[in-house]
Amino acid sequence: MLKSSGLPALSASGASRGNPDGAAVLEEDAAGLPPKPLAVPCAKEDNYAPAIVAERQAFVEAATGAELRHVRQYSFDPRLTQGNIENFTGVAQIPLGFAGPLRVNGEHARGEFLIPLATTEGTLVASYNRGMKVLNLCGGVTCTIQDDQMQRAPVFAFDSAREARAFRQWVHEHLDGIRREAEATTRKGRLSHVEVYLASKFAYLRFNFSTGDAAGQNMVTRATAAACRWILEQNRDVVRRFYLEANLATDKKASHMNLLHSRGKRVTAECTLAREVLREVLRVEPESLAYHWGVAGLGGFLAGADNNGLHSANAIAAMFMATGQDVANVAEGASAAIYLELTPGRDLYISITLPSLIVATHGGGTGLPTQRECLKVLGCAGAGKVHKFAEIVAGVVLAGEISLAAAISAQEWVPSHEKLGRNR
Amino acid sequence: MLKSSGLPALSASGASRGNPDGAAVLEEDAAGLPPKPLAVPCAKEDNYAPAIVAERQAFVEAATGAELRHVRQYSFDPRLTQGNIENFTGVAQIPLGFAGPLRVNGEHARGEFLIPLATTEGTLVASYNRGMKVLNLCGGVTCTIQDDQMQRAPVFAFDSAREARAFRQWVHEHLDGIRREAEATTRKGRLSHVEVYLASKFAYLRFNFSTGDAAGQNMVTRATAAACRWILEQNRDVVRRFYLEANLATDKKASHMNLLHSRGKRVTAECTLAREVLREVLRVEPESLAYHWGVAGLGGFLAGADNNGLHSANAIAAMFMATGQDVANVAEGASAAIYLELTPGRDLYISITLPSLIVATHGGGTGLPTQRECLKVLGCAGAGKVHKFAEIVAGVVLAGEISLAAAISAQEWVPSHEKLGRNR
Amino acid sequence: MLKSSGLPALSASGASRGNPDGAAVLEEDAAGLPPKPLAVPCAKEDNYAPAIVAERQAFVEAATGAELRHVRQYSFDPRLTQGNIENFTGVAQIPLGFAGPLRVNGEHARGEFLIPLATTEGTLVASYNRGMKVLNLCGGVTCTIQDDQMQRAPVFAFDSAREARAFRQWVHEHLDGIRREAEATTRKGRLSHVEVYLASKFAYLRFNFSTGDAAGQNMVTRATAAACRWILEQNRDVVRRFYLEANLATDKKASHMNLLHSRGKRVTAECTLAREVLREVLRVEPESLAYHWGVAGLGGFLAGADNNGLHSANAIAAMFMATGQDVANVAEGASAAIYLELTPGRDLYISITLPSLIVATHGGGTGLPTQRECLKVLGCAGAGKVHKFAEIVAGVVLAGEISLAAAISAQEWVPSHEKLGRNR
Amino acid sequence: MLKSSGLPALSASGASRGNPDGAAVLEEDAAGLPPKPLAVPCAKEDNYAPAIVAERQAFVEAATGAELRHVRQYSFDPRLTQGNIENFTGVAQIPLGFAGPLRVNGEHARGEFLIPLATTEGTLVASYNRGMKVLNLCGGVTCTIQDDQMQRAPVFAFDSAREARAFRQWVHEHLDGIRREAEATTRKGRLSHVEVYLASKFAYLRFNFSTGDAAGQNMVTRATAAACRWILEQNRDVVRRFYLEANLATDKKASHMNLLHSRGKRVTAECTLAREVLREVLRVEPESLAYHWGVAGLGGFLAGADNNGLHSANAIAAMFMATGQDVANVAEGASAAIYLELTPGRDLYISITLPSLIVATHGGGTGLPTQRECLKVLGCAGAGKVHKFAEIVAGVVLAGEISLAAAISAQEWVPSHEKLGRNR
């Protein structure tokens, strides 16, 4: 879920004093009273102009004693970040490497793709690269998008369960009006359906939109708000309270809702891995991987995990940072259902389903310079590319599952980190 | 969970051909056969030397037709990224803004802190800033670390449940030996305890380590592997299979295990928000926030969410990118338990508990230039700082909960995004 | 989920030997070989005739040395149990008490009802009775049925995710045919809709039926099987495997699926409890109950419970045994979402939603003599009564929540058990 | 969770009027006012004496018009039910059949056992019987108890998270005193350990007791209450609120807590099923059962079920009713983790772990006449038998899983119900 407000001031505070040592801007007051705080400088006119950006950099340095030598080394006009960030002060430089190519047999992505991965975790690029090699040798990864929806879930409170139930009926009967109001706020968004969940005296509505090439969280928030205004007008005598969101979306949270009903894209990546490839490239028997899947599935069931696979979050976070996705969506995006089976010929069919992959090729951070370049490397920049991009992400996730599962089975996990990793 | 391998080659492939248009490196073969793939160039000697980095940049550009104009604009020696990434080719530049200061009343963080947030999502910095203002006006946020452990969870398979149970007994009786073997591999890591979970004929062990200022995933993997080697030697007659991980860690996955037993740091941030501050700064009544908490709690229960709050993932992802944390840990880090109550004086007590916050101030990506600068802004770079950093993160998360909850209650959510966001 | 077979013999075994002491029919063989087992006598012709029932009683007594003096004291013709049990040998006599009356303001149940509760747990009847008294003094409990469906969830396996997705489309386009085949097998069952869930290369269908006054598990199993036969005929080229159930029903299991999508009846019971009644009858302040709800909600969230209330299972099990329901459905029936709030006048609104209450007033065990009598006490025997019965059950559940919550808040829990209970 | 109170009157009400038709005791009042309700007769002196029981029977008949001809046909002195039920009025007669014998290779149960099953669901006895036959032919079922604890989970509220954390430390340091106070209330109960879970400003304690042959819920409630009284005395300056239970027990609820940490007995039943037996007796290939396990595991993962098996609730409910267990514990007892694998010799290893099986052979309803007889049939009546009984229950559960899984795989599920069930 996103952020809020209406605030005029972009700083939390007031006056200032440097404190280089402990790097707190203001130390504790002797009297124990909260001191009047410092304000991050911001300009009402053009808060992205070089002068105010420089003023902020100087302010941070003065207030904390930290030097921002690298943070200020961005290669673009800060005005490009308008709509992406407030109080722009510089950049975090995240190392970027390439794995692959990965051969993807999607409906939208067809061919071999070099995969940009932004990460600070040693071994990650190498491990995904290894999984891709296996997929390539087995004909590539087949990727299929099974759903595509973005949600917002307002709640309406009534005097009783019976009125909530009557309201559900009203919603079903007025879907045309609801759609009209929602879609009037957006060029690309289309309301596909509204689920209604009842509990106590509440009706939770879950609006489902298609959102084109944008991730669409803001689009659907605005459209749902418009629809709800109209709904509230028509039901003002019975609705006692209303909130635009009540945790059934479920935005930026892992949930069974998402596992069942998808959020963003639901994508499955699959491949049949040849026995000989597994043996030669990964030094592992298919049977060992199959056994591990069973025992790890039981483990994940005990643990109550939202992912019976291994580490989808690694690929997703690295690709999201590289391509300007909303990285907070790793929270729900990492949910996964992995499945594998030995084929009659003793090869290994493996698949992973990502039920809530939220991606965009337009809007959000996708237009920022380095992110745009990475999307272009994938041939996924701009309109009409989001399904292609989703397929590639799922394929990369599967590569990582194969590589790590094999390392666990072959007991090569620790040695590889010793060689490539940083943590000692 | 992390990455794997032992692979000599860092590229998935073979020979090459440019394909600027669709940006797939190789288009589908007419014969339907997988073409021999391209290789990302890498050097056996020094894979971070300028020449090989430039060669990779040229290769990506040639292979895909995408120009890497900004990706190559990093401000540091690529060799610094050794251990953080393979095939280094450039950087993703993520916009960085500052919110705050935020007054933190921790046991380790005491004073006011400027908060670096790396994000591409408009309104985020402004919204957190607003929440910080409220916290500051109410005396600051009180943060408490309640647990601190990092895990690895191997599984041992036996012939029967009875032998798995006997093995549990063996483990309890040989904890000294297990600890000795585990701790011999690490200077900082200390094995605190080993949980044993039994199901079917399997014994799942969950090793818990304190890891100092490192996040410690690799440290505990190595230490657990060493302990398991010793365990396997002592039990070779009865152990039928062994895997170093089986989804009870639970690394990079949301899970009930983490909610109950913590992973990384368990931190609670709390504050009593004065009624007048809520009214004046956020235009919201405490009663409306309390009501929303109840109805959203019911919604989250229906949805099966691992977080009964709103959007902890936003703060966590933004601070993780800014400070060099492992961003994939957003998957479990976003789990949260929020609680609030009206006080007898009609103010609002609010708290959030993060049960699985995985952070470091040493190791991993924390030493990279921009990330190091951000940690220094917080006074959190290097040894002895990880608890301070964890407290600050939790305080920032709470600020965001307050701001968004108020926007939902005051119905200002959409207008604020219209003003600040990149809503399309 | 139900039981299975096709077996001709109703006994698991062969020849016999008495073993009164340890009551195992056959002690361990000296040679360690499994001895040839004994057979429970059964008649091919009329397995409910007095002679064969008596033979079984004698057999059990002879084989085990246990005397069946009370088990054989049933008051009806065993033939009445045909279709309810195989190998009928007697009855378990479960003590039956009455609580109430309870005033129910349902749409189907209107008035005051004496509540039959079969239980062996001391304090249960008294505690529910106390809650009913509170509800009565506050005008009675308002009950509303929000959904009514019974499910069966077969799975179809394909070669790939893409074919599973195409099959989903096929299902949506052939709903008329599917309905026709399903409904041809039943007089009362009506197929309302079919949900399709995709993961990996599988399509999980969840058939939803209305089932009249029967619980309907067998009805929907048969109807779904018929529909699937037809589906399989039409899709024989692409379906690789088929199973009539694959754990998405989810029968006799607690699940998030049921919380979201209901199973059997979804019923909400609610009441506004007057402050003075709570104080005088239960010696408890509304504020204490409200506080407990919040803190127990947080506890249940940590625990990953499928019920944020206290003990719905007690009422459900006791009424199910009294009225001939399928008692195994306590497994999913006990799921509950409780909600409460202080009203502006400082009274307490309380509600509980049971999302998966599986009940019948016709079929199954509802026609057995004592069970029928209990249904008649409720005015719920036979056709057209199932919604009335569901409303009453929900009302009783709410009574129990109030009474136990008050006992916990007033710290009277232990003393009441000391006085009325058996366990010391 | 159990019941409550301290109530003097065992009836919810006041004056009366018969209403045979709709069977509500009192119809709606014309004025809409709640009428003064009727009272179920009860005697202060001896509420189990024949006269008062008869008076209640007459009252129910007069008030509702229902005849209690069979309900009054109990074969024992009602005074036996003192401590098991209040307002005893008669019995529910649940049909009882026997399956088996089942060969159990437990540590406590060794030999062949006839299994009493109380049910009204046709096919159940036959299906379990069939599974037992398979187990017997494969050498019997091996059962192992892995844990044995009963819980109560009070919550303590403080001013802040920091004080809750300090309290955890206090608890760890005063475990001897806590144990002393708890154990002073019970002859059989022993406090083994106390888990402490922290969230917000709350400390949730989970007391774990061994309880001998009783299920022990009341025993541990009383013991925990005593310990908490002492804890509260020692911490009266800091504890702000206290409740004896807050949903972490988790009593009568399915939960991940129970899956991980057991409640009552944790038992695993396992067997290797010979390929030929599966083929001949069940007409099914091991491979089909293994495949179904995988696909149903994925289905249950999507559904968020607390049981990845099929229908453990059926065996548990039927045995619980037959033997006087607390049937409401089916709610948590039905949780199960099933696991199976093909052996190298192509036989099928299968196991089921029940993490929260709550059973007794002493106390509660286990001493009632028919229930006692059934326990005697099993050789499980009275002291020192509870582990034996738990092993048998787990073995029966496994028999049911095998039979139903085979019926699904062999597509014999519907035909068997057509033949034996009461399908309408």
CSV table of N, CA and C in Angstrom, one decimal, chain D residues 50-133:
chain,number,residue,atom,x,y,z
D,50,PRO,N,-33.8,-38.4,39.9
D,50,PRO,CA,-34.8,-38.8,38.9
D,50,PRO,C,-35.9,-37.8,38.7
D,51,ALA,N,-36.4,-37.3,39.9
D,51,ALA,CA,-37.5,-36.4,39.8
D,51,ALA,C,-37.2,-35.1,39.0
D,52,ILE,N,-36.1,-34.5,39.2
D,52,ILE,CA,-35.8,-33.3,38.5
D,52,ILE,C,-35.5,-33.5,37.0
D,53,VAL,N,-34.9,-34.7,36.8
D,53,VAL,CA,-34.6,-35.1,35.4
D,53,VAL,C,-36.0,-35.2,34.7
D,54,ALA,N,-36.9,-35.9,35.3
D,54,ALA,CA,-38.2,-36.1,34.7
D,54,ALA,C,-38.9,-34.8,34.5
D,55,GLU,N,-38.7,-33.9,35.5
D,55,GLU,CA,-39.4,-32.6,35.4
D,55,GLU,C,-38.9,-31.9,34.2
D,56,ARG,N,-37.6,-32.0,33.9
D,56,ARG,CA,-37.0,-31.3,32.8
D,56,ARG,C,-37.5,-31.9,31.5
D,57,GLN,N,-37.6,-33.2,31.5
D,57,GLN,CA,-38.1,-33.9,30.3
D,57,GLN,C,-39.5,-33.4,30.0
D,58,ALA,N,-40.3,-33.4,31.0
D,58,ALA,CA,-41.7,-32.9,30.9
D,58,ALA,C,-41.8,-31.5,30.4
D,59,PHE,N,-40.9,-30.7,31.0
D,59,PHE,CA,-40.9,-29.3,30.7
D,59,PHE,C,-40.5,-29.1,29.2
D,60,VAL,N,-39.5,-29.8,28.7
D,60,VAL,CA,-39.1,-29.6,27.3
D,60,VAL,C,-40.3,-30.1,26.4
D,61,GLU,N,-40.9,-31.2,26.8
D,61,GLU,CA,-42.0,-31.7,25.9
D,61,GLU,C,-43.2,-30.7,25.9
D,62,ALA,N,-43.5,-30.1,27.1
D,62,ALA,CA,-44.6,-29.2,27.2
D,62,ALA,C,-44.3,-27.9,26.5
D,63,ALA,N,-43.1,-27.5,26.6
D,63,ALA,CA,-42.7,-26.2,26.1
D,63,ALA,C,-42.7,-26.2,24.5
D,64,THR,N,-42.2,-27.4,24.0
D,64,THR,CA,-42.0,-27.4,22.6
D,64,THR,C,-42.9,-28.3,21.8
D,65,GLY,N,-43.6,-29.2,22.5
D,65,GLY,CA,-44.5,-30.1,21.8
D,65,GLY,C,-43.7,-31.3,21.2
D,66,ALA,N,-42.4,-31.3,21.4
D,66,ALA,CA,-41.6,-32.4,20.9
D,66,ALA,C,-41.7,-33.5,21.9
D,67,GLU,N,-41.8,-34.8,21.5
D,67,GLU,CA,-41.8,-35.9,22.4
D,67,GLU,C,-40.4,-36.4,22.6
D,68,LEU,N,-40.0,-36.6,23.8
D,68,LEU,CA,-38.6,-37.1,24.1
D,68,LEU,C,-38.7,-38.6,24.4
D,69,ARG,N,-39.1,-39.4,23.5
D,69,ARG,CA,-39.3,-40.8,23.7
D,69,ARG,C,-37.9,-41.6,23.8
D,70,HIS,N,-37.1,-41.2,22.9
D,70,HIS,CA,-35.8,-41.9,22.9
D,70,HIS,C,-34.7,-41.3,23.7
D,71,VAL,N,-34.8,-40.0,23.8
D,71,VAL,CA,-33.8,-39.2,24.6
D,71,VAL,C,-33.7,-39.7,26.0
D,72,ARG,N,-34.9,-40.1,26.5
D,72,ARG,CA,-34.9,-40.6,27.9
D,72,ARG,C,-34.5,-42.0,28.1
D,73,GLN,N,-34.1,-42.7,27.1
D,73,GLN,CA,-33.7,-44.1,27.2
D,73,GLN,C,-32.2,-44.3,27.5
D,74,TYR,N,-31.8,-43.8,28.6
D,74,TYR,CA,-30.4,-44.0,29.0
D,74,TYR,C,-30.4,-45.2,29.9
D,75,SER,N,-29.2,-45.8,30.0
D,75,SER,CA,-29.2,-47.1,30.7
D,75,SER,C,-28.4,-47.0,32.0
D,76,PHE,N,-28.2,-45.7,32.5
D,76,PHE,CA,-27.4,-45.6,33.7
D,76,PHE,C,-28.0,-44.5,34.6
D,77,ASP,N,-27.5,-44.5,35.8
D,77,ASP,CA,-27.9,-43.5,36.8
D,77,ASP,C,-27.4,-42.1,36.4
D,78,PRO,N,-28.3,-41.1,36.2
D,78,PRO,CA,-27.9,-39.8,35.8
D,78,PRO,C,-26.8,-39.2,36.7
D,79,ARG,N,-26.8,-39.6,37.9
D,79,ARG,CA,-25.8,-39.0,38.8
D,79,ARG,C,-24.4,-39.2,38.3
D,80,LEU,N,-24.2,-40.3,37.5
D,80,LEU,CA,-22.9,-40.5,36.9
D,80,LEU,C,-22.4,-39.4,36.1
D,81,THR,N,-23.3,-38.6,35.6
D,81,THR,CA,-22.9,-37.5,34.7
D,81,THR,C,-22.6,-36.2,35.4
D,82,GLN,N,-22.7,-36.2,36.7
D,82,GLN,CA,-22.3,-35.0,37.5
D,82,GLN,C,-20.8,-34.7,37.2
D,83,GLY,N,-20.6,-33.5,36.9
D,83,GLY,CA,-19.3,-33.1,36.5
D,83,GLY,C,-19.1,-33.2,35.0
D,84,ASN,N,-20.0,-33.8,34.3
D,84,ASN,CA,-19.9,-33.9,32.8
D,84,ASN,C,-20.9,-33.0,32.1
D,85,ILE,N,-22.0,-32.7,32.8
D,85,ILE,CA,-23.1,-32.0,32.1
D,85,ILE,C,-24.0,-31.4,33.2
D,86,GLU,N,-24.5,-30.2,32.9
D,86,GLU,CA,-25.5,-29.6,33.8
D,86,GLU,C,-26.9,-29.8,33.1
D,87,ASN,N,-27.9,-29.8,33.9
D,87,ASN,CA,-29.3,-30.0,33.4
D,87,ASN,C,-29.5,-31.3,32.6
D,88,PHE,N,-28.9,-32.3,33.1
D,88,PHE,CA,-29.0,-33.6,32.4
D,88,PHE,C,-30.5,-33.9,32.2
D,89,THR,N,-30.8,-34.3,30.9
D,89,THR,CA,-32.2,-34.6,30.6
D,89,THR,C,-32.3,-35.9,29.9
D,90,GLY,N,-31.2,-36.5,29.4
D,90,GLY,CA,-31.3,-37.7,28.7
D,90,GLY,C,-30.0,-37.9,27.9
D,91,VAL,N,-30.1,-38.7,26.8
D,91,VAL,CA,-28.9,-38.9,26.0
D,91,VAL,C,-29.2,-38.8,24.5
D,92,ALA,N,-28.1,-38.5,23.8
D,92,ALA,CA,-28.1,-38.7,22.4
D,92,ALA,C,-27.5,-40.0,22.1
D,93,GLN,N,-28.2,-40.9,21.4
D,93,GLN,CA,-27.7,-42.2,21.1
D,93,GLN,C,-27.0,-42.1,19.7
D,94,ILE,N,-25.7,-42.3,19.7
D,94,ILE,CA,-25.0,-42.3,18.4
D,94,ILE,C,-24.7,-43.7,18.0
D,95,PRO,N,-25.0,-44.1,16.8
D,95,PRO,CA,-24.7,-45.5,16.4
D,95,PRO,C,-23.2,-45.8,16.5
D,96,LEU,N,-23.0,-47.0,16.9
D,96,LEU,CA,-21.6,-47.4,17.2
D,96,LEU,C,-21.3,-48.7,16.4
D,97,GLY,N,-20.3,-48.7,15.6
D,97,GLY,CA,-19.8,-49.9,14.9
D,97,GLY,C,-18.4,-50.2,15.2
D,98,PHE,N,-18.0,-51.4,14.8
D,98,PHE,CA,-16.6,-51.7,15.0
D,98,PHE,C,-15.9,-52.0,13.7
D,99,ALA,N,-14.7,-51.5,13.6
D,99,ALA,CA,-13.9,-51.8,12.4
D,99,ALA,C,-12.6,-52.6,13.0
D,100,GLY,N,-11.9,-53.2,12.0
D,100,GLY,CA,-10.7,-53.8,12.4
D,100,GLY,C,-10.9,-55.3,12.5
D,101,PRO,N,-10.0,-56.0,13.2
D,101,PRO,CA,-8.9,-55.4,14.0
D,101,PRO,C,-7.9,-54.7,13.2
D,102,LEU,N,-7.2,-53.8,13.9
D,102,LEU,CA,-6.1,-53.1,13.3
D,102,LEU,C,-4.8,-53.5,14.1
D,103,ARG,N,-3.8,-53.9,13.4
D,103,ARG,CA,-2.6,-54.3,14.0
D,103,ARG,C,-1.7,-53.0,14.2
D,104,VAL,N,-1.4,-52.7,15.5
D,104,VAL,CA,-0.7,-51.5,15.8
D,104,VAL,C,0.7,-52.0,16.4
D,105,ASN,N,1.7,-51.4,15.9
D,105,ASN,CA,3.1,-51.7,16.4
D,105,ASN,C,3.6,-50.4,17.1
D,106,GLY,N,2.9,-50.1,18.2
D,106,GLY,CA,3.3,-48.9,19.0
D,106,GLY,C,4.3,-49.3,20.0
D,107,GLU,N,4.6,-48.3,20.8
D,107,GLU,CA,5.5,-48.5,22.0
D,107,GLU,C,4.6,-48.9,23.2
D,108,HIS,N,3.3,-48.5,23.1
D,108,HIS,CA,2.3,-48.7,24.2
D,108,HIS,C,1.2,-49.6,23.7
D,109,ALA,N,0.8,-49.5,22.5
D,109,ALA,CA,-0.2,-50.4,21.9
D,109,ALA,C,0.5,-51.4,21.0
D,110,ARG,N,0.4,-52.6,21.4
D,110,ARG,CA,1.1,-53.7,20.6
D,110,ARG,C,0.1,-54.8,20.4
D,111,GLY,N,-0.3,-55.1,19.2
D,111,GLY,CA,-1.2,-56.2,18.9
D,111,GLY,C,-2.3,-55.7,18.0
D,112,GLU,N,-3.4,-56.5,18.0
D,112,GLU,CA,-4.5,-56.1,17.1
D,112,GLU,C,-5.7,-55.6,18.0
D,113,PHE,N,-6.3,-54.6,17.5
D,113,PHE,CA,-7.3,-53.9,18.2
D,113,PHE,C,-8.6,-53.7,17.4
D,114,LEU,N,-9.7,-54.0,18.1
D,114,LEU,CA,-11.0,-53.7,17.4
D,114,LEU,C,-11.3,-52.2,17.7
D,115,ILE,N,-11.8,-51.5,16.7
D,115,ILE,CA,-11.9,-50.1,16.8
D,115,ILE,C,-13.3,-49.6,16.9
D,116,PRO,N,-13.8,-49.1,18.0
D,116,PRO,CA,-15.1,-48.6,18.1
D,116,PRO,C,-15.3,-47.2,17.4
D,117,LEU,N,-16.2,-47.1,16.6
D,117,LEU,CA,-16.4,-45.8,15.8
D,117,LEU,C,-17.9,-45.4,16.0
D,118,ALA,N,-18.2,-44.3,16.6
D,118,ALA,CA,-19.5,-43.7,16.7
D,118,ALA,C,-19.7,-42.7,15.6
D,119,THR,N,-20.7,-43.0,14.7
D,119,THR,CA,-20.9,-42.1,13.6
D,119,THR,C,-22.3,-42.2,13.0
D,120,THR,N,-22.7,-41.3,12.3
D,120,THR,CA,-23.9,-41.3,11.5
D,120,THR,C,-23.7,-41.2,10.0
D,121,GLU,N,-22.4,-41.3,9.6
D,121,GLU,CA,-22.1,-41.1,8.2
D,121,GLU,C,-21.8,-42.5,7.6
D,122,GLY,N,-22.7,-42.9,6.7
D,122,GLY,CA,-22.5,-44.2,6.0
D,122,GLY,C,-21.2,-44.2,5.3
D,123,THR,N,-20.7,-45.4,5.2
D,123,THR,CA,-19.4,-45.7,4.5
D,123,THR,C,-18.2,-45.5,5.4
D,124,LEU,N,-18.3,-44.7,6.4
D,124,LEU,CA,-17.2,-44.4,7.3
D,124,LEU,C,-16.5,-45.7,7.9
D,125,VAL,N,-17.4,-46.5,8.5
D,125,VAL,CA,-16.8,-47.7,9.1
D,125,VAL,C,-16.2,-48.6,8.1
D,126,ALA,N,-16.9,-48.8,7.0
D,126,ALA,CA,-16.4,-49.7,5.9
D,126,ALA,C,-15.1,-49.2,5.3
D,127,SER,N,-15.0,-47.9,5.2
D,127,SER,CA,-13.8,-47.3,4.6
D,127,SER,C,-12.6,-47.5,5.5
D,128,TYR,N,-12.8,-47.2,6.8
D,128,TYR,CA,-11.7,-47.4,7.7
D,128,TYR,C,-11.3,-48.8,7.8
D,129,ASN,N,-12.3,-49.7,7.7
D,129,ASN,CA,-12.0,-51.1,7.8
D,129,ASN,C,-11.1,-51.6,6.7
D,130,ARG,N,-11.4,-51.0,5.5
D,130,ARG,CA,-10.7,-51.4,4.3
D,130,ARG,C,-9.2,-50.9,4.5
D,131,GLY,N,-9.0,-49.7,5.0
D,131,GLY,CA,-7.7,-49.2,5.2
D,131,GLY,C,-6.9,-50.1,6.2
D,132,MET,N,-7.6,-50.5,7.2
D,132,MET,CA,-7.0,-51.4,8.3
D,132,MET,C,-6.5,-52.7,7.7
D,133,LYS,N,-7.4,-53.2,6.8
D,133,LYS,CA,-7.0,-54.5,6.1
D,133,LYS,C,-5.7,-54.3,5.4
